[in-house]
């Protein structure tokens, strides 16, 4: 009779330790499983992933149930072991039970299952979700009671729960995940740069990526039709601003296709063409427009070209749909584009960069982190930080990067040597 009772007690303790290991591993797996992976699996029809997502939505009840269940089986197992060892060794059995159960619980019911679950969070979460769901339902009265007591206790101490905004935004969470996407392979670097750029669309203004008016090809609407046709055919761009009397007075946007269509309709009668009538109305946008908003505006208006103006209405430059897309995927070139990367690597490890080269492109290509809040180009950054118009040969050190002015045209910095300082 005594042996039967002993075996029954030992068996019960063994089962309770298995349950403790199950609850410990379940807690680690379900709290550590990837929401993104589970979301994708649910979209493919995985019922277990759907169940895991439902458990994530009620995380407070999930944690409460696991903690209550785990503590319940641990305390019960310890109580049975203590009772068993007191019967065998008297008062010394309390010490024996404490030592033995601490070792068993910590090693076999905590460390082992949690380590395995930590290494296989998604797989374990999918396996245990169907089993933990009915347990949550069974213990729901207890979890609601403990949750109520917890809330009251926190309120007494003036602590507020359920901050939906969290400590960081979802965007920052995504940025952190992107930075964890590491690797020396060129493909990985390009992917990381593209993902960063997608998140930056809502923060970067068109003034930072626009083509400055100084380099924009524009046509005088009062020029003879033959000259305008020659200028359009010689230009690598398909959309050209038309101005009259003053370059700031843009009266329309001439599309090369419209001009060719008119030439086809009136072969040999170039002089009879009314060029301004072939142009479309200009679309002006403020320089403070964010890229994401402008991208959406391009889609809604079915247009690819906009003129950027400052707060005084003066023309600053142009921005195209291709410019915004290049912010995401990098430079897009075709057979008609003029090849001018603006960045050349030298044998000594330094780089020769054009002054008009944008800081964002420099950061993207060299994986640097130069600020672009106050200046959009390399030349602009040098002017902003030095507070002067530098002479050729002058060298500056900003943000861990050495800038050496190589060429200057009047007051414009046209070429700079840059090198990252390791120390």
PDB file of N, CA and C in Angstrom, residues 232 235-240 253-257:
ATOM      1  N   UNK A 232      14.137  70.507 -78.931  1.00  0.00           N
ATOM      2  CA  UNK A 232      13.459  69.328 -78.382  1.00  0.00           C
ATOM      3  C   UNK A 232      14.132  68.051 -78.848  1.00  0.00           C
ATOM      4  N   UNK A 235      17.389  67.372 -77.088  1.00  0.00           N
ATOM      5  CA  UNK A 235      17.307  67.217 -75.635  1.00  0.00           C
ATOM      6  C   UNK A 235      16.992  65.771 -75.259  1.00  0.00           C
ATOM      7  N   UNK A 236      17.597  65.222 -74.213  1.00  0.00           N
ATOM      8  CA  UNK A 236      17.312  63.843 -73.797  1.00  0.00           C
ATOM      9  C   UNK A 236      16.011  63.693 -73.021  1.00  0.00           C
ATOM     10  N   UNK A 237      15.326  64.808 -72.734  1.00  0.00           N
ATOM     11  CA  UNK A 237      14.106  64.758 -71.929  1.00  0.00           C
ATOM     12  C   UNK A 237      12.864  64.863 -72.811  1.00  0.00           C
ATOM     13  N   UNK A 238      11.770  64.297 -72.349  1.00  0.00           N
ATOM     14  CA  UNK A 238      10.526  64.295 -73.126  1.00  0.00           C
ATOM     15  C   UNK A 238       9.582  65.420 -72.719  1.00  0.00           C
ATOM     16  N   UNK A 239       9.761  65.986 -71.522  1.00  0.00           N
ATOM     17  CA  UNK A 239       8.904  67.072 -71.061  1.00  0.00           C
ATOM     18  C   UNK A 239       9.765  68.289 -70.777  1.00  0.00           C
ATOM     19  N   UNK A 240       9.433  69.397 -71.398  1.00  0.00           N
ATOM     20  CA  UNK A 240      10.244  70.616 -71.288  1.00  0.00           C
ATOM     21  C   UNK A 240       9.359  71.809 -70.945  1.00  0.00           C
ATOM     22  N   UNK A 253       3.980  73.073 -70.351  1.00  0.00           N
ATOM     23  CA  UNK A 253       4.935  71.972 -70.426  1.00  0.00           C
ATOM     24  C   UNK A 253       4.775  71.309 -71.787  1.00  0.00           C
ATOM     25  N   UNK A 254       5.838  71.335 -72.568  1.00  0.00           N
ATOM     26  CA  UNK A 254       5.798  70.756 -73.909  1.00  0.00           C
ATOM     27  C   UNK A 254       6.274  69.311 -73.865  1.00  0.00           C
ATOM     28  N   UNK A 255       5.419  68.397 -74.341  1.00  0.00           N
ATOM     29  CA  UNK A 255       5.768  66.982 -74.417  1.00  0.00           C
ATOM     30  C   UNK A 255       6.267  66.687 -75.831  1.00  0.00           C
ATOM     31  N   UNK A 256       7.399  66.001 -75.918  1.00  0.00           N
ATOM     32  CA  UNK A 256       7.997  65.702 -77.221  1.00  0.00           C
ATOM     33  C   UNK A 256       7.038  64.924 -78.115  1.00  0.00           C
ATOM     34  N   UNK A 257       6.241  64.052 -77.516  1.00  0.00           N
ATOM     35  CA  UNK A 257       5.306  63.254 -78.320  1.00  0.00           C
ATOM     36  C   UNK A 257       4.258  64.150 -78.970  1.00  0.00           C
TER      37      UNK A 257
END
